[in-house]
Amino acid sequence: MATAGASLRIQLLGPVRAWRGGVEVALGPPKQRAVLALLASRAGDVVGVENVADAVWGHAVPQTAANGVHTYVAGLRRALEPGRGRRAASAVLGSQSGGYCLRVDPADVDATLFAQHLGEARKSRGEAPAEATLRLYDKALSLWQGEALHSVPGPFAVRERDRLRDLRLTAVEEWALDMLAVGRHTELVTELTGAVNEEPLREKLRWLLIVALYRGGRQAHALRLYEETRELLRRDLGIEPGADLRHLYQQILSGYPEPRSPGTDTGPLLLTSRRTTPQRAPRPAQLPPLARGFLGRATELAWLEGVVTAESSGGASTPVAVVDGPAGVGKSAFVLHLAHRLAGRFPDGQLYVDLNGTGPEGRTVGAADALEQLLAGLGVDGARIPPGLAARATLYRSLLHGQKMLVVLDDAHSPDQLRPLIPRGPSCVLATSRQRLGGLAARDGAHLLTLGPLHEGESARLLTDLSAGRLAGQDAVTARLVAQCGGLPLALRIVAERLAANPGVPLNALIEPYAAERGRLDWLAVRGDAAASMRAAFDASYQALPADAARMFRHLGLYGGPLTEQIAATLAGTDRTTARRLLSVLAAHHLLEEEADHRYRFHTLMGIYAAECAEHEPPARRREALARLSRLPPAEPPGPGPAGTSTTRAEPGRATPGERHPEEPGARSCQMPGQRRTLSGRPGR
């Protein structure tokens, strides 16, 4: 730690302020203080320029954001190190690895010091005398000088303000319980009244205040506060008070226990009933079982497990990880495998919701319906679940407050579907999506991981392990099947199931349908199960496209080779700017694979599916598109593509071998967006 930084003290628990050697420093305009708040909250860590810009401007990042960040950092350096030479390196706010690092002892940042003191107070509970524990809580809470990051702009400040307020109110609740234990009811009422006014919907604070009023001899005030609480919850959330508050109300009406004078209470801390206390809802354990044969992904699993573990143990924010990738790549299996590995670190349970963002019947689960499932999983009676999205989200976050819960959200469609389902505090959210949800990373700090096809060796092992010995010693056949499936686990599993289910059929007869592109998708399906069909999986991704991107996809299906912006623009009859935008949309939906130099390729099976979709275009338009393409000047031939990608290049004026006309045998046309197909494919085994 730099010596210069050792004399610096920073306040975040109130207006953002700083003192150097005991003298307050003028920190400049609000956005400059927002930069300092971010760096101080991560003292000693390097924060990238892009992360700083996102923290200050959020989704409205201007083109000059990088220059703005540099300007604010320069202003902070002048304020924090007034004697530093113009060209001298900063000892307090250093530049490294494309970002900035505030070199200050974390204990000189009041928010970090608060967390440290709070940890000491919690550790002492049950080990030290109650009065000693209360002094530690007082030491932590005395650091607060008003609303955290007061008047500081930007999405980071909003999130951090909420997190710190939640942490302080939790500390107040813990402190209040210890105050009740030593009988200090009267002085507790004043402090809790302020906390309830700040967070009026927090039922536990109201429970504590009602207990303090009642045990302090103010029964009428306690009953009136309960009635006010019930009216507030009915009006704002459409729900009744929770079981703890209702139970407390009945105890007060029954006159048990008798109130005692402050300092003389040696009875039990909580009001207890002569009857049995209602049981809590069972700990949720909703994770689906793991699929047999999961293998590979060791690097990705280790990285994401490390990220989630580090972030959840720090407690600074709720770790959110979204795994994206093309249909059939094994996203759900990967996340469930990771969730089972992480389950022990989240002792309060696991919640699971299938959001059905690309379900075969189009019944996407909205955020409000997902919250209804989550609240039911937390034991909330259906009559207590409020009707609106905002009210459900508030109740959900209140119930998960302070809990370490693992939440798995499968097949998300958009960031807006996920955001209301992210709780605050030490829980963790794992999600999957067929789209790259970049907005969730930029605005909400989610970690994104894209899965690709399995490597050839892993694909061969999966086929061999699941095919009941049919491929033992058949290395050449296995390699061909791996290439024909493009390393997609779903396709490999479908093939393995067919081989295992037909032990009496010669191997060559079973694998022959996969050799030709025409009809291959017909055989990559299990009859009667849309969830085990490659065409159905691709259909769902295609249906999620905007109309203009779907049209571009159909035109690209006329051309099986590596694609450029110029080729795409020519096929679709549009300009390169529009083509670039639509190619980016297709890549974000994982219907195309983007490579270096703005080149794109289809995955092997996706190329076959795109050729089917091209058949939906009228023949005249297909001929026009290929005629336009034939007039393009010849380009340098691209290099070979990676495994699992289509490398066939169409001759000018002629479609690739994957193109078929509707009247040809075996031709199948994908549906236009908004239409749903009914699978009537050939037998899956």
Short mmCIF file of C-alpha atoms in Angstrom, two decimals, residues 485-653:
data_model
loop_
_atom_site.label_atom_id
_atom_site.label_comp_id
_atom_site.label_asym_id
_atom_site.label_seq_id
_atom_site.Cartn_x
_atom_site.Cartn_y
_atom_site.Cartn_z
CA CYS A 485 -23.58 -33.91 -35.33
CA GLY A 486 -21.15 -31.00 -35.14
CA GLY A 487 -20.30 -31.71 -31.50
CA LEU A 488 -23.75 -30.70 -30.20
CA PRO A 489 -24.54 -32.82 -27.12
CA LEU A 490 -28.27 -33.04 -27.88
CA ALA A 491 -27.63 -34.39 -31.38
CA LEU A 492 -25.03 -36.82 -30.06
CA ARG A 493 -27.42 -38.08 -27.38
CA ILE A 494 -30.20 -38.61 -29.93
CA VAL A 495 -27.88 -40.67 -32.13
CA ALA A 496 -26.59 -42.67 -29.15
CA GLU A 497 -30.15 -43.42 -28.03
CA ARG A 498 -31.05 -44.72 -31.48
CA LEU A 499 -28.01 -46.97 -31.57
CA ALA A 500 -28.66 -48.32 -28.07
CA ALA A 501 -32.38 -48.87 -28.68
CA ASN A 502 -31.83 -51.03 -31.77
CA PRO A 503 -29.23 -53.65 -30.84
CA GLY A 504 -30.47 -56.07 -33.50
CA VAL A 505 -30.19 -53.63 -36.43
CA PRO A 506 -26.85 -53.57 -38.27
CA LEU A 507 -24.75 -50.52 -37.41
CA ASN A 508 -24.40 -49.38 -41.03
CA ALA A 509 -28.18 -49.35 -41.48
CA LEU A 510 -28.61 -47.19 -38.40
CA ILE A 511 -25.98 -44.59 -39.31
CA GLU A 512 -26.72 -44.38 -43.06
CA PRO A 513 -29.48 -41.68 -42.70
CA TYR A 514 -26.98 -39.29 -41.10
CA ALA A 515 -24.53 -39.37 -44.00
CA ALA A 516 -26.47 -37.03 -46.31
CA GLU A 517 -27.45 -33.50 -45.36
CA ARG A 518 -30.90 -33.99 -46.89
CA GLY A 519 -33.13 -35.53 -44.26
CA ARG A 520 -30.48 -35.54 -41.51
CA LEU A 521 -32.59 -33.39 -39.20
CA ASP A 522 -35.49 -35.83 -39.67
CA TRP A 523 -33.41 -38.51 -37.99
CA LEU A 524 -32.03 -36.24 -35.26
CA ALA A 525 -35.28 -36.51 -33.33
CA VAL A 526 -37.00 -38.86 -30.91
CA ARG A 527 -40.58 -39.49 -31.98
CA GLY A 528 -43.18 -37.84 -29.76
CA ASP A 529 -40.73 -35.70 -27.79
CA ALA A 530 -40.24 -32.16 -29.09
CA ALA A 531 -37.58 -31.57 -26.43
CA ALA A 532 -35.43 -34.25 -28.13
CA SER A 533 -35.53 -32.88 -31.68
CA MET A 534 -32.82 -30.76 -33.30
CA ARG A 535 -35.27 -29.25 -35.78
CA ALA A 536 -37.67 -28.29 -32.99
CA ALA A 537 -34.79 -26.74 -31.07
CA PHE A 538 -33.68 -24.72 -34.10
CA ASP A 539 -37.31 -23.76 -34.82
CA ALA A 540 -37.60 -22.20 -31.38
CA SER A 541 -34.47 -20.09 -31.91
CA TYR A 542 -35.68 -19.01 -35.34
CA GLN A 543 -39.13 -18.07 -34.01
CA ALA A 544 -37.50 -15.68 -31.51
CA LEU A 545 -35.95 -13.58 -34.29
CA PRO A 546 -37.27 -10.20 -35.40
CA ALA A 547 -38.87 -10.35 -38.86
CA ASP A 548 -35.99 -8.63 -40.67
CA ALA A 549 -33.38 -10.89 -39.07
CA ALA A 550 -35.47 -13.98 -39.95
CA ARG A 551 -35.59 -12.83 -43.57
CA MET A 552 -31.82 -12.40 -43.61
CA PHE A 553 -31.43 -15.90 -42.11
CA ARG A 554 -33.53 -17.40 -44.92
CA HIS A 555 -31.44 -15.65 -47.56
CA LEU A 556 -28.21 -16.81 -45.94
CA GLY A 557 -29.55 -20.36 -46.15
CA LEU A 558 -29.09 -20.13 -49.93
CA TYR A 559 -25.34 -19.95 -49.42
CA GLY A 560 -23.57 -22.61 -47.41
CA GLY A 561 -20.07 -21.15 -47.27
CA PRO A 562 -18.33 -18.60 -45.07
CA LEU A 563 -20.20 -15.31 -45.10
CA THR A 564 -19.13 -11.69 -45.23
CA GLU A 565 -21.13 -8.51 -44.81
CA GLN A 566 -20.98 -8.00 -48.57
CA ILE A 567 -22.28 -11.49 -49.36
CA ALA A 568 -25.09 -11.10 -46.82
CA ALA A 569 -26.06 -7.66 -48.16
CA THR A 570 -26.07 -8.97 -51.73
CA LEU A 571 -28.19 -12.03 -50.95
CA ALA A 572 -30.76 -10.01 -48.99
CA GLY A 573 -30.72 -7.08 -51.41
CA THR A 574 -29.85 -4.53 -48.72
CA ASP A 575 -26.96 -2.23 -47.78
CA ARG A 576 -23.91 -3.30 -45.78
CA THR A 577 -24.89 -1.28 -42.69
CA THR A 578 -28.20 -3.11 -42.45
CA ALA A 579 -26.49 -6.43 -43.20
CA ARG A 580 -23.95 -5.80 -40.44
CA ARG A 581 -26.71 -5.11 -37.93
CA LEU A 582 -28.71 -8.20 -38.89
CA LEU A 583 -25.65 -10.45 -38.84
CA SER A 584 -24.95 -9.20 -35.31
CA VAL A 585 -28.52 -10.08 -34.31
CA LEU A 586 -28.15 -13.60 -35.73
CA ALA A 587 -24.81 -14.05 -33.98
CA ALA A 588 -26.28 -12.82 -30.67
CA HIS A 589 -29.04 -15.43 -31.06
CA HIS A 590 -26.36 -18.05 -31.84
CA LEU A 591 -27.78 -18.83 -35.26
CA LEU A 592 -24.46 -17.77 -36.81
CA GLU A 593 -20.89 -18.08 -35.56
CA GLU A 594 -18.85 -14.90 -35.83
CA GLU A 595 -15.15 -15.19 -36.67
CA ALA A 596 -12.29 -12.77 -37.17
CA ASP A 597 -12.44 -10.02 -39.81
CA HIS A 598 -16.26 -9.86 -39.64
CA ARG A 599 -16.71 -13.30 -41.24
CA TYR A 600 -19.53 -15.64 -40.26
CA ARG A 601 -20.24 -19.36 -40.60
CA PHE A 602 -23.12 -21.69 -39.96
CA HIS A 603 -22.70 -24.59 -37.60
CA THR A 604 -23.00 -27.83 -39.60
CA LEU A 605 -26.56 -28.62 -38.51
CA MET A 606 -27.65 -24.99 -38.45
CA GLY A 607 -26.54 -24.69 -42.09
CA ILE A 608 -28.83 -27.58 -43.01
CA TYR A 609 -31.68 -25.94 -41.11
CA ALA A 610 -31.00 -22.57 -42.80
CA ALA A 611 -31.21 -24.27 -46.21
CA GLU A 612 -34.63 -25.62 -45.23
CA CYS A 613 -35.71 -22.13 -44.16
CA ALA A 614 -34.50 -20.72 -47.49
CA GLU A 615 -37.14 -22.84 -49.18
CA HIS A 616 -39.79 -20.64 -47.59
CA GLU A 617 -38.71 -17.81 -49.87
CA PRO A 618 -40.54 -17.85 -53.24
CA PRO A 619 -38.45 -19.47 -56.03
CA ALA A 620 -38.27 -16.18 -57.97
CA ARG A 621 -36.72 -14.39 -55.00
CA ARG A 622 -34.21 -17.17 -54.50
CA ARG A 623 -33.17 -16.95 -58.13
CA GLU A 624 -32.87 -13.16 -57.86
CA ALA A 625 -30.70 -13.44 -54.74
CA LEU A 626 -28.36 -15.95 -56.35
CA ALA A 627 -28.21 -13.85 -59.53
CA ARG A 628 -27.11 -10.85 -57.48
CA LEU A 629 -24.50 -13.00 -55.82
CA SER A 630 -23.16 -14.23 -59.16
CA ARG A 631 -22.34 -10.64 -60.13
CA LEU A 632 -20.04 -10.14 -57.14
CA PRO A 633 -16.32 -10.07 -58.00
CA PRO A 634 -14.45 -13.19 -56.80
CA ALA A 635 -12.96 -12.94 -53.32
CA GLU A 636 -9.99 -14.62 -51.67
CA PRO A 637 -11.07 -18.08 -50.55
CA PRO A 638 -11.37 -18.25 -46.75
CA GLY A 639 -9.39 -20.67 -44.71
CA PRO A 640 -10.87 -23.89 -43.34
CA GLY A 641 -13.44 -23.42 -40.61
CA PRO A 642 -13.38 -24.95 -37.14
CA ALA A 643 -14.92 -28.31 -36.40
CA GLY A 644 -18.68 -28.27 -36.48
CA THR A 645 -18.99 -25.39 -38.96
CA SER A 646 -20.18 -25.40 -42.54
CA THR A 647 -17.45 -24.65 -45.09
CA THR A 648 -19.20 -25.42 -48.38
CA ARG A 649 -19.04 -22.42 -50.72
CA ALA A 650 -21.75 -21.93 -53.34
CA GLU A 651 -20.80 -21.37 -56.92
CA PRO A 652 -22.09 -18.02 -58.19
CA GLY A 653 -25.62 -18.38 -59.48
#
